[in-house]
Coordinates of C-alpha atoms in Angstrom, one line a residue:
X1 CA 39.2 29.0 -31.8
X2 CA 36.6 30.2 -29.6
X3 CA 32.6 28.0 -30.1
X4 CA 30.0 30.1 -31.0
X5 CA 27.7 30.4 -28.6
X6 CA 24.1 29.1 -29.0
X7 CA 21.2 31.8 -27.8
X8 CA 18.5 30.7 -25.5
X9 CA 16.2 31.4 -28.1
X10 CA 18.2 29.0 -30.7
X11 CA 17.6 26.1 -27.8
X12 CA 13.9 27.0 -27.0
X13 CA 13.3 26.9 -31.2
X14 CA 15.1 23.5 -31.6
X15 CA 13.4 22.0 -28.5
X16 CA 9.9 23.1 -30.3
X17 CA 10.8 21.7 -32.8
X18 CA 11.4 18.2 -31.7
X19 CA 8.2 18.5 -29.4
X20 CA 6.5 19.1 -32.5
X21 CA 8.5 16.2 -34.6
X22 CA 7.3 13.7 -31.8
X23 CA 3.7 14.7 -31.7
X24 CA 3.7 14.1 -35.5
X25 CA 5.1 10.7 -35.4
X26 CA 2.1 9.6 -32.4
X27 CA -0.1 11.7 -35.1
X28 CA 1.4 9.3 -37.8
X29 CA 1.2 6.4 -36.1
X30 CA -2.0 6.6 -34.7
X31 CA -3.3 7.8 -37.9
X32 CA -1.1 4.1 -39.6
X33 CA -3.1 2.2 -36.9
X34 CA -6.6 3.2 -37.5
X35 CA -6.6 3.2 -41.2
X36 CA -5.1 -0.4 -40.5
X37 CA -7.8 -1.8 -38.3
X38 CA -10.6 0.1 -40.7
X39 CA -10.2 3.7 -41.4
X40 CA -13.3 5.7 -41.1
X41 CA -15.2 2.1 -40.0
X42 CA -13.6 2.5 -36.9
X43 CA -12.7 6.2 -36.4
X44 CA -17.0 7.0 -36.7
X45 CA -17.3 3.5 -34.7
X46 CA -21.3 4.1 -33.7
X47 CA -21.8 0.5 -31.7
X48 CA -19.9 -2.8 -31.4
X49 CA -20.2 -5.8 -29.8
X50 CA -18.0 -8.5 -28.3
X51 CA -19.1 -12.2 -27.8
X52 CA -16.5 -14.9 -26.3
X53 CA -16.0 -17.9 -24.8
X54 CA -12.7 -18.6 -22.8
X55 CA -11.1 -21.1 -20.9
X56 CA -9.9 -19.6 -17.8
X57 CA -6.8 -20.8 -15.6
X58 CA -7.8 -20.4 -11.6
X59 CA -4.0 -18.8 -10.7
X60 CA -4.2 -18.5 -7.1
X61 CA -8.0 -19.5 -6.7
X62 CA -7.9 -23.1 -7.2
X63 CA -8.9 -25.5 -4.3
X64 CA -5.4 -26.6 -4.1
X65 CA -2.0 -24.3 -4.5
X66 CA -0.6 -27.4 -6.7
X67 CA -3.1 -27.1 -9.8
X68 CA -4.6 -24.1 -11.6
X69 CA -8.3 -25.7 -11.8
X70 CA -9.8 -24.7 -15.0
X71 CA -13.2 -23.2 -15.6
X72 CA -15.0 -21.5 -18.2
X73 CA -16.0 -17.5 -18.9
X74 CA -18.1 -16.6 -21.0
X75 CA -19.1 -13.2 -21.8
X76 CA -21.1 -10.8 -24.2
X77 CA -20.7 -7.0 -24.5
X78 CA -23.0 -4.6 -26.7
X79 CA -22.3 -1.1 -26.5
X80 CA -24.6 2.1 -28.3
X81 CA -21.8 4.5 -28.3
X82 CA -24.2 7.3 -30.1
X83 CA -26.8 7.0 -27.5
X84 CA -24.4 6.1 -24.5
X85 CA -26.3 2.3 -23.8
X86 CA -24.5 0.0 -23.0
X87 CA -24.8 -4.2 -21.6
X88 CA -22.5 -6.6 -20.2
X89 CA -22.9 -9.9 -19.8
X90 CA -21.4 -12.9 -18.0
X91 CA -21.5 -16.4 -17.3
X92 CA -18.8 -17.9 -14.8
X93 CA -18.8 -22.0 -14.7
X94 CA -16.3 -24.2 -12.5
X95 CA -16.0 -26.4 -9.2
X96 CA -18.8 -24.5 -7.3
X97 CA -21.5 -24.2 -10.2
X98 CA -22.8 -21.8 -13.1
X99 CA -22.9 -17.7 -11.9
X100 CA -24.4 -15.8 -14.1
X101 CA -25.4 -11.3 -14.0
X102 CA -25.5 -8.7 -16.3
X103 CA -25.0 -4.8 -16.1
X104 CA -27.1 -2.6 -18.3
X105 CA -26.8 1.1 -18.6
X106 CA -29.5 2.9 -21.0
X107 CA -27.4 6.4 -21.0
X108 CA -29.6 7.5 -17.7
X109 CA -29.4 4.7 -15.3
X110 CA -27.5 1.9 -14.7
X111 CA -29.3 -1.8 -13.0
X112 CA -27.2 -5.0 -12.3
X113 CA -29.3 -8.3 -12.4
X114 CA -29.0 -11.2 -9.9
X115 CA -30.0 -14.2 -12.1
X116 CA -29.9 -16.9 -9.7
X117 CA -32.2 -14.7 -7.2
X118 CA -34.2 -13.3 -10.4
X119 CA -33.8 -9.4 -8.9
X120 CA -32.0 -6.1 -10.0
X121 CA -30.6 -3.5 -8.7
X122 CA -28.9 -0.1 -9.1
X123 CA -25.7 -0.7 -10.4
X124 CA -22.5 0.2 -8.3
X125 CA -22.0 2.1 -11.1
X126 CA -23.5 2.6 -14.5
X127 CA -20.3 4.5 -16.6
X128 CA -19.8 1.5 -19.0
X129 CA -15.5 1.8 -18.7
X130 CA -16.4 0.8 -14.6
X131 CA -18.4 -2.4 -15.8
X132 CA -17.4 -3.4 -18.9
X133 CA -13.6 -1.5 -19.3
X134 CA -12.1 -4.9 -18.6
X135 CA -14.2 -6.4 -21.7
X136 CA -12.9 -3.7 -23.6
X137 CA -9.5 -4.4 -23.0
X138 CA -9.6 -7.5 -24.4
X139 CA -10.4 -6.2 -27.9
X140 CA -8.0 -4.6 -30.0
X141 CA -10.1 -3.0 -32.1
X142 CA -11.4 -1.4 -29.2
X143 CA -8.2 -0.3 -28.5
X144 CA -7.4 1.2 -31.8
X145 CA -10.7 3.2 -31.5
X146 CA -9.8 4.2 -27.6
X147 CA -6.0 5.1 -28.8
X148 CA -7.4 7.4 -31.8
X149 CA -10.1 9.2 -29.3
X150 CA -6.6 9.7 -26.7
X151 CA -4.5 10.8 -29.8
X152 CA -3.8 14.1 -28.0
X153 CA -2.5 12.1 -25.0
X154 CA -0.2 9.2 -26.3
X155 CA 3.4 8.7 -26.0
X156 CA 5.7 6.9 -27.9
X157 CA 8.2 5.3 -25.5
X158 CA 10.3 2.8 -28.0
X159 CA 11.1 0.6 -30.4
X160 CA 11.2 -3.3 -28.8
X161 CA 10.8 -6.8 -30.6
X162 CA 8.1 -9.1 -30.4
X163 CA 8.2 -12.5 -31.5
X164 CA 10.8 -11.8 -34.1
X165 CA 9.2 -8.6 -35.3
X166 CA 9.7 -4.7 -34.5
X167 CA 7.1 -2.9 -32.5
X168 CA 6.8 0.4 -31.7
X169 CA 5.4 1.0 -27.8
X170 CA 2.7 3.6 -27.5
X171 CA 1.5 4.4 -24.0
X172 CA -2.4 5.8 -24.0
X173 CA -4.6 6.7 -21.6
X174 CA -7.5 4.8 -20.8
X175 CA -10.6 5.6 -18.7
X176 CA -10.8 4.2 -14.9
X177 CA -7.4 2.4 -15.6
X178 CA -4.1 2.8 -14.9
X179 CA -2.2 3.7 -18.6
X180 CA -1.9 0.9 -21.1
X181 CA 1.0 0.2 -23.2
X182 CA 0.4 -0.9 -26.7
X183 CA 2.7 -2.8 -28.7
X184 CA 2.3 -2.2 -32.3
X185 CA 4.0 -4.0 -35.4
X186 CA 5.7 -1.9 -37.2
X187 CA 4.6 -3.4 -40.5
X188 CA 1.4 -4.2 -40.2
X189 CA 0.3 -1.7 -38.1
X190 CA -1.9 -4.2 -35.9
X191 CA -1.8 -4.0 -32.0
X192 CA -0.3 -7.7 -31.1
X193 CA 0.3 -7.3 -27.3
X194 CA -1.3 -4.3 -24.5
X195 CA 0.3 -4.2 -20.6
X196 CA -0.7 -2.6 -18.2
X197 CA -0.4 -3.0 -13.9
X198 CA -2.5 -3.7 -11.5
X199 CA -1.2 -2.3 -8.2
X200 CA -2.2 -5.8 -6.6
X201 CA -0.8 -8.7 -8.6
X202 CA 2.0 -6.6 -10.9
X203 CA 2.0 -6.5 -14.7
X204 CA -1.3 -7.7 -17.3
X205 CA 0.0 -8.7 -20.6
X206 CA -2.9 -8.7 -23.2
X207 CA -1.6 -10.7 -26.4
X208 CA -3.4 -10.1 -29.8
X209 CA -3.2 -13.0 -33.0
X210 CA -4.9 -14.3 -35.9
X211 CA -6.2 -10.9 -37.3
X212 CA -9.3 -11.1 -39.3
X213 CA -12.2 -8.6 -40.7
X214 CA -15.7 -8.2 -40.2
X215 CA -18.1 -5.0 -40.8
X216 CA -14.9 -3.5 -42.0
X217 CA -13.5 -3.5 -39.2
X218 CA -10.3 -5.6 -38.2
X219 CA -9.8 -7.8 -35.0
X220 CA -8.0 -10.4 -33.6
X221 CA -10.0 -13.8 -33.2
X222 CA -7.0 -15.2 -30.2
X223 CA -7.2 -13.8 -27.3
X224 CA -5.2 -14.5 -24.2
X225 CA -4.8 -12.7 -21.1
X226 CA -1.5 -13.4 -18.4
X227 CA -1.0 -12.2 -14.9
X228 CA 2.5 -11.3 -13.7
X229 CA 3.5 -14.2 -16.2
X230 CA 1.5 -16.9 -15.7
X231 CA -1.4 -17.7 -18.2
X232 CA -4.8 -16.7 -16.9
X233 CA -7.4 -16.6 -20.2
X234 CA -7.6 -18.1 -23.5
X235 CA -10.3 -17.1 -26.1
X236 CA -12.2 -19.9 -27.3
X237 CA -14.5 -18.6 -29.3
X238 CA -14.2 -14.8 -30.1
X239 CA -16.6 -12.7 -31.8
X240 CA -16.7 -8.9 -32.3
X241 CA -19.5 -7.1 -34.6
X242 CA -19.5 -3.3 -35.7
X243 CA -21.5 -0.8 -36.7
X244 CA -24.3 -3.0 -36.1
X245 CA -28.4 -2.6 -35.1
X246 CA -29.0 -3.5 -31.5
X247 CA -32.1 -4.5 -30.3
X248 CA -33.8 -1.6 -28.0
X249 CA -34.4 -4.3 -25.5
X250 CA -30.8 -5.3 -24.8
X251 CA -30.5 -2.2 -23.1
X252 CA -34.3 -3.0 -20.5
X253 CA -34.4 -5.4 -18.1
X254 CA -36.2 -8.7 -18.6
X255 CA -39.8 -9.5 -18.0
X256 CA -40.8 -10.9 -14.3
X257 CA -37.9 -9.7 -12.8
X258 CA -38.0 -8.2 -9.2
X259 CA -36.1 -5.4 -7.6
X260 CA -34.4 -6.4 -5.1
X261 CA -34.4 -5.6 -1.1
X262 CA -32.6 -3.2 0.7
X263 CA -28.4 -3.4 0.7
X264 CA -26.1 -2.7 3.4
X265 CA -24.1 0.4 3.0
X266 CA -20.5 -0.8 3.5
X267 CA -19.0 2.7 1.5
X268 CA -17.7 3.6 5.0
X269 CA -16.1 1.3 7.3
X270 CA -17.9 0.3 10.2
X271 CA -17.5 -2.1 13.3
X272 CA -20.1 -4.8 14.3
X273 CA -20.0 -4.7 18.2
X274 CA -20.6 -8.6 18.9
X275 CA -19.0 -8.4 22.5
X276 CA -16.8 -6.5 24.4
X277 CA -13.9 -8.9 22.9
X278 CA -15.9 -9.6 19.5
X279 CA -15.8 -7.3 16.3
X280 CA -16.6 -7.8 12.9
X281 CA -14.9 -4.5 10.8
X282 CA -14.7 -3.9 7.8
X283 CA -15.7 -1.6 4.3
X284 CA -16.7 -2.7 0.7
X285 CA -16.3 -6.5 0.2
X286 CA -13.4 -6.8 3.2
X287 CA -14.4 -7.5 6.3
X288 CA -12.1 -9.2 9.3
X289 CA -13.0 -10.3 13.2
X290 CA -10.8 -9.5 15.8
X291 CA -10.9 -11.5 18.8
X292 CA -9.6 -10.4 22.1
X293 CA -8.6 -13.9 23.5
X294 CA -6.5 -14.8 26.8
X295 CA -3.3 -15.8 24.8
X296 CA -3.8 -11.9 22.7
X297 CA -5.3 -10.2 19.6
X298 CA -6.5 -12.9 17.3
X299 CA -7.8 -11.4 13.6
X300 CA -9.8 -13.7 11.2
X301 CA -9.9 -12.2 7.1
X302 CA -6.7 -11.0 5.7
X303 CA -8.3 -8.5 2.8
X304 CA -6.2 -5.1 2.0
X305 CA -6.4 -2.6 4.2
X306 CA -5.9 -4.9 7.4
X307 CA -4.3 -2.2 9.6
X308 CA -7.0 0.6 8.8
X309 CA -9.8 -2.3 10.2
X310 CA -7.2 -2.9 13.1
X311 CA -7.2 1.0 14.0
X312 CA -10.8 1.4 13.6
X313 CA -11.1 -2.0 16.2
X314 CA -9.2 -0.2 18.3
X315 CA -10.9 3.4 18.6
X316 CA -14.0 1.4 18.7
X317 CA -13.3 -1.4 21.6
X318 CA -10.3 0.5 23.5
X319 CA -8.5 -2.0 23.0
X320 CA -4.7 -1.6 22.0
X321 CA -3.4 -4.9 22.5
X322 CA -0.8 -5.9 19.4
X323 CA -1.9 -8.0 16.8
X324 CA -0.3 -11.4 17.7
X325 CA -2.2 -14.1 15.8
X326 CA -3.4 -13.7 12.2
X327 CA -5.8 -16.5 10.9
X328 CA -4.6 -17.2 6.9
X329 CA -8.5 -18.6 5.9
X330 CA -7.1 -20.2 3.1
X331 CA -4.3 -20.1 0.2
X332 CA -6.3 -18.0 -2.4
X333 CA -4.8 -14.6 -3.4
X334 CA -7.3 -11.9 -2.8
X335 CA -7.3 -13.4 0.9
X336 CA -3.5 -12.4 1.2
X337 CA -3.7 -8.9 0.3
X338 CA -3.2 -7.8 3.9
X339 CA -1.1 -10.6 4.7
X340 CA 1.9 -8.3 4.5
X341 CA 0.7 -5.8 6.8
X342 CA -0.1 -8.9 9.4
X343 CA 3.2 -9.2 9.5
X344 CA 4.3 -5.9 9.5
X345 CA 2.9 -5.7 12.8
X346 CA 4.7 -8.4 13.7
X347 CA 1.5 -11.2 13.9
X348 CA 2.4 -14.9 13.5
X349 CA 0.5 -16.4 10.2
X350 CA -2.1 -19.1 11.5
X351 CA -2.2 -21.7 8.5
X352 CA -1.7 -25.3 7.6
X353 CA 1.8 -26.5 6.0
X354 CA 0.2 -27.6 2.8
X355 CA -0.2 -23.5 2.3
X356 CA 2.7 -22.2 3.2
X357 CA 4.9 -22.5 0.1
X358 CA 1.4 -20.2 -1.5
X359 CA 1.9 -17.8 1.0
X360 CA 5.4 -17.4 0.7
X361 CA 5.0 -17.1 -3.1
X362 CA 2.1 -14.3 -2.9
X363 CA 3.3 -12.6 0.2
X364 CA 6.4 -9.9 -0.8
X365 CA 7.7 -9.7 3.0
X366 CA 6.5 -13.1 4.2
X367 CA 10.3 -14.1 4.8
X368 CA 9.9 -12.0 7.7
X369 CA 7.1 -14.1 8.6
X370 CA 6.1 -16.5 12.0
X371 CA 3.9 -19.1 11.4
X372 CA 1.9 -21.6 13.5
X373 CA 1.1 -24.8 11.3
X374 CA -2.1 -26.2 12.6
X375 CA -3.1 -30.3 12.1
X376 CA -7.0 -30.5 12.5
X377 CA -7.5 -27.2 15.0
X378 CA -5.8 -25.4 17.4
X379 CA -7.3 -24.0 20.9
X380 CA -6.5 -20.3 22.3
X381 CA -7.5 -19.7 25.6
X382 CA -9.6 -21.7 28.2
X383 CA -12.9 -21.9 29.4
X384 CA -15.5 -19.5 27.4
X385 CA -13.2 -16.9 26.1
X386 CA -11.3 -19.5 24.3
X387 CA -11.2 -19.3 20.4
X388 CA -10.9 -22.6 18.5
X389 CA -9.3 -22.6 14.8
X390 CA -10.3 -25.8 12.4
X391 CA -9.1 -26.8 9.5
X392 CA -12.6 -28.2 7.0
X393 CA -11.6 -29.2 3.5
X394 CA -14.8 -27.8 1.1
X395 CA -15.2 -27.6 -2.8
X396 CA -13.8 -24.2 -2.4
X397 CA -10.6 -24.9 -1.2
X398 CA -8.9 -28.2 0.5
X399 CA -7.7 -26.5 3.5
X400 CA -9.7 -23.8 4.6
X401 CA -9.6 -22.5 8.6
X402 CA -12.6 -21.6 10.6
X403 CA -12.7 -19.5 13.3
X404 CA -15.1 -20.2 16.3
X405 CA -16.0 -18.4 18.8
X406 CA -17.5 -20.2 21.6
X407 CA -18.5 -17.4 24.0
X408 CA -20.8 -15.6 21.0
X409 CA -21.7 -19.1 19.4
X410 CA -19.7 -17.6 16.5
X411 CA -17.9 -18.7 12.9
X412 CA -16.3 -16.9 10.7
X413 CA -15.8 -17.5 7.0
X414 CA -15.0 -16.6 3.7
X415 CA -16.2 -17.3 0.5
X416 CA -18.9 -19.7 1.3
X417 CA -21.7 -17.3 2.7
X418 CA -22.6 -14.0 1.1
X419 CA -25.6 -11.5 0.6
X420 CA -25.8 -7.7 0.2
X421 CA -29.0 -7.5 1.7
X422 CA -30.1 -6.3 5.0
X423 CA -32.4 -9.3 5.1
X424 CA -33.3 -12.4 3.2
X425 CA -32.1 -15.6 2.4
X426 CA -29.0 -16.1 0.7
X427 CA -28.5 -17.7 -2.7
X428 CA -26.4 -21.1 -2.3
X429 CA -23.6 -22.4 -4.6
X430 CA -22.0 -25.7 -4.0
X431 CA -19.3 -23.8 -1.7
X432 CA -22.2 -22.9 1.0
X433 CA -23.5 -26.7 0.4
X434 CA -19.9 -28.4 1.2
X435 CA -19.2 -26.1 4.1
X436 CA -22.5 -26.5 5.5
X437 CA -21.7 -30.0 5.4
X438 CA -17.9 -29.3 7.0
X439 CA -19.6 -27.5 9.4
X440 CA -22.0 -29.7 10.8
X441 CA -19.3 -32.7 10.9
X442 CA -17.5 -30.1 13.4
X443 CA -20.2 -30.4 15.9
X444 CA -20.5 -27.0 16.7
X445 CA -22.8 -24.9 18.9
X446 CA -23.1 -22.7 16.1
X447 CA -25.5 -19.4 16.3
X448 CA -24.3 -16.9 14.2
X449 CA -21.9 -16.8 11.4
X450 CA -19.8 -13.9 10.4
X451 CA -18.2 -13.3 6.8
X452 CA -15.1 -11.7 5.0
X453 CA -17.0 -10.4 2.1
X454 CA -19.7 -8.2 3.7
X455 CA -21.4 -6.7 6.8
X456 CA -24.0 -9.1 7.7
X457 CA -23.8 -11.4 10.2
X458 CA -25.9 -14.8 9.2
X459 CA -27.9 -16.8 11.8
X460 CA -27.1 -20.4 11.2
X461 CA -30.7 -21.2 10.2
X462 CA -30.1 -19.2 7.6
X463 CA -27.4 -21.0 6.1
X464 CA -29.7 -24.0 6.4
X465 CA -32.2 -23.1 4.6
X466 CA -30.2 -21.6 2.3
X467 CA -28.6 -24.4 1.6
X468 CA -32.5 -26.3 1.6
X469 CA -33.6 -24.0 -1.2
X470 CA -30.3 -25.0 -3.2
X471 CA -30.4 -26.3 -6.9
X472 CA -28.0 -25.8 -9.6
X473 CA -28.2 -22.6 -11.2
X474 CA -29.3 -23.0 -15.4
X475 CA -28.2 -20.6 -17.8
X476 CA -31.0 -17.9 -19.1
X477 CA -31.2 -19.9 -22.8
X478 CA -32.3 -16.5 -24.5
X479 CA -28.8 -14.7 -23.7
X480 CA -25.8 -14.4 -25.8
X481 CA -23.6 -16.1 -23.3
X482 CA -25.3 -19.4 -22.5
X483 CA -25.4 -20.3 -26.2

């Protein structure tokens, strides 16, 4: 017998109506989720704040690769969502001392405060999700209020199990972030895990326990953060408040506070013209020095982006030589972002043997890699156009490899050294103090110093009298954070 056909219009109606199914079980859900973590209480949400101490895991910024050094983070968030005001606070304490800022937005402007040099400034940028969105993340409260604001937008993409118990995933939107998954019990309608990835380090897992209620407003009181797998953060302490009063002046900046001088304007990338054979490029906080020595192209500073400084070097200097040595400063993760495209262009890794295994780890193509192990320093070169690598063990990192220069009287470094400012001092932490120290015992003729992080290129006096003016940073008693 011959099937009846189905019309195009019978498909179209059916597909319409499992569009329409779908959108009512996100409506559902979201609608199951809300009234879970508070109902109208957090739907209307006017203002919250979030207050927590954690103890954070140093994956792949420890001074050795062997052992995560622990530290502690402490942080404060208070947000006027009816008059768009907003303040974030934190305190950061391990091996090289207490660093402390804030970022305050009062729905016009936006000022980010330098505690340990008592200035402000204009923040990089005042829209609360830039400064605070990764506070936020850590809430899942805040989530349930961000998921009901994206209602229109979520997805639900499957059932899964978690810890024994069905979920339900929900993917949602979320604002100067890549989308967030949420993993939501199916019974009690709480949020107990979020992911989401980070193009850099792979997947965040966000896990959410011990659920409890204040303001009428639910929230979990354990936090803990992962990165690709490993643990990062664990909540301490963990406040949230809602619907509260906050103080007019949380949102003004402090009494006998100064603004502070000009900055450098790294939004573009620029080369530093040292020499003919001496540049410092770089954009934003990544900067590297590329060395034209007599045994080939030697670059310092392995940020992202390494082979957009490389072609900017070469426009600039005429120089198209191949990279053939890159300079590994050290084993910590953020300095091996452009590692892989080092070795794309077929460099051989400068490094010590202790870091190696790290590199290997971090590094997605460094079986492709060369490397040169170094004991105590290497020499490129004779004469003055040499270039001399050293390995200096500081508070930062056990093995950490400075470049030098002799022909310009020239270091560079990462890490130890930094200021936005076209002039000034620079505020010291125990890292400038130990490699001050690591540098001296090199006996050097050292002028100038050059950095990863930033344009500037420091005089060594300057180091030494930043390092003169040192003392210990103390937390601001009257914040949130240092109590």
């Amino acid at each position: 017998m011959k099937k009846p056909a189905i019309s195009s219009i019978a498909i179209t109606s059916l597909l319409l109506s499992l569009a329409a199914h779908a959108g009512e079980s996100e409506e559902t859900l979201i609608q199951q989720v809300t009234d879970a973590y508070g109902g109208d209480a957090l739907r209307n949400l006017t203002s919250y704040s979030i207050s927590r101490k954690s103890l954070v895991l140093g994956n792949g910024q420890s001074r050795t690769p062997q052992l995560d050094d622990p530290a502690i983070a402490d942080l404060y968030l208070a947000v006027d969502i009816k008059n768009g005001k907003a303040r974030s606070d934190n305190l950061f304490g391990g091996r090289g001392g207490i660093f402390q800022g804030a970022t305050i937005t009062d729905g016009k402007q936006g000022w980010a405060i330098n505690y340990a040099a008592n200035t402000y400034g204009s923040a990089q940028n005042a829209d609360v999700y830039a400064f605070a969105g990764g506070t936020m993340r850590t809430s899942d409260a805040i989530l349930a209020y961000e998921l009901h604001k994206a209602r229109d937008k979520a997805k639900i993409t499957g059932d899964t199990d978690h810890l024994n118990r069905p979920h339900v995933m929900v993917e949602m939107p979320f604002p100067l972030s890549p989308t967030l998954t949420l993993y939501i019990d199916k019974k009690t309608h709480f949020i107990s895990k979020m992911t989401r990835m980070n193009p850099q380090v792979g997947q965040l897992d966000y896990i959410f326990s011990s659920v409890t209620e204040t303001d009428g407003v639910m929230y979990a009181k354990q936090v803990g953060f992962y990165v690709a797998g490993d643990a990062n953060l664990f909540g301490l302490e963990n406040t949230n408040r809602f619907n509260i009063d906050i103080p007019e002046s949380e949102f003004s900046l402090p009494e006998g506070i100064e603004e502070e001088s000009a900055r450098i304007d790294t939004t573009e990338m620029k080369a530093n013209r040292l020499s003919d054979n001496v540049y410092h490029v770089g954009q934003g906080n990544g900067f590297t020095l590329f060395v034209n020595s007599p045994d080939g192209l030697i670059a310092a500073g392995g940020y992202p982006g390494l082979q957009d400084r490389l072609i900017l070097f070469r426009s600039e200097s005429g120089n198209y030589k191949p990279l053939k040595y890159q300079v590994v400063t050290h084993h910590h993760t953020d300095h091996l972002g452009g590692i892989n495209e080092a070795i794309d262009l077929g460099a051989t890794l400068i490094t010590v043997e202790y870091n190696v295994e790290a590199i290997r780890d971090a590094v997605a193509n460094s079986g492709d890699a060369d490397f040169l192990t170094i004991e105590e320093r290497v020499t490129f070169g004779e004469g003055r156009n040499r270039v001399e690598i050293y390995d200096v063990a500081t508070i930062h990192a056990k093995h950490f490899l400075v470049t030098y220069v002799p022909s310009q009287k020239l270091v560079f470094i990462a890490d130890h050294l930094n200021s936005p400012y076209e002039t000034g001092i620079p505020t010291a932490s125990l890292n400038t103090t130990t490699m001050y120290e690591a540098l001296l015992a090199l006996d050097l003729d050292i002028k100038k110093i050059a950095i990863a992080h930033g344009a500037r290129v420091f005089t060594m006096k300057e180091m030494q009298a930043s390092v003169d003016a040192y003392s210990p940073q103390v937390c601001m008693a009257d914040r949130p954070v240092c109590k």
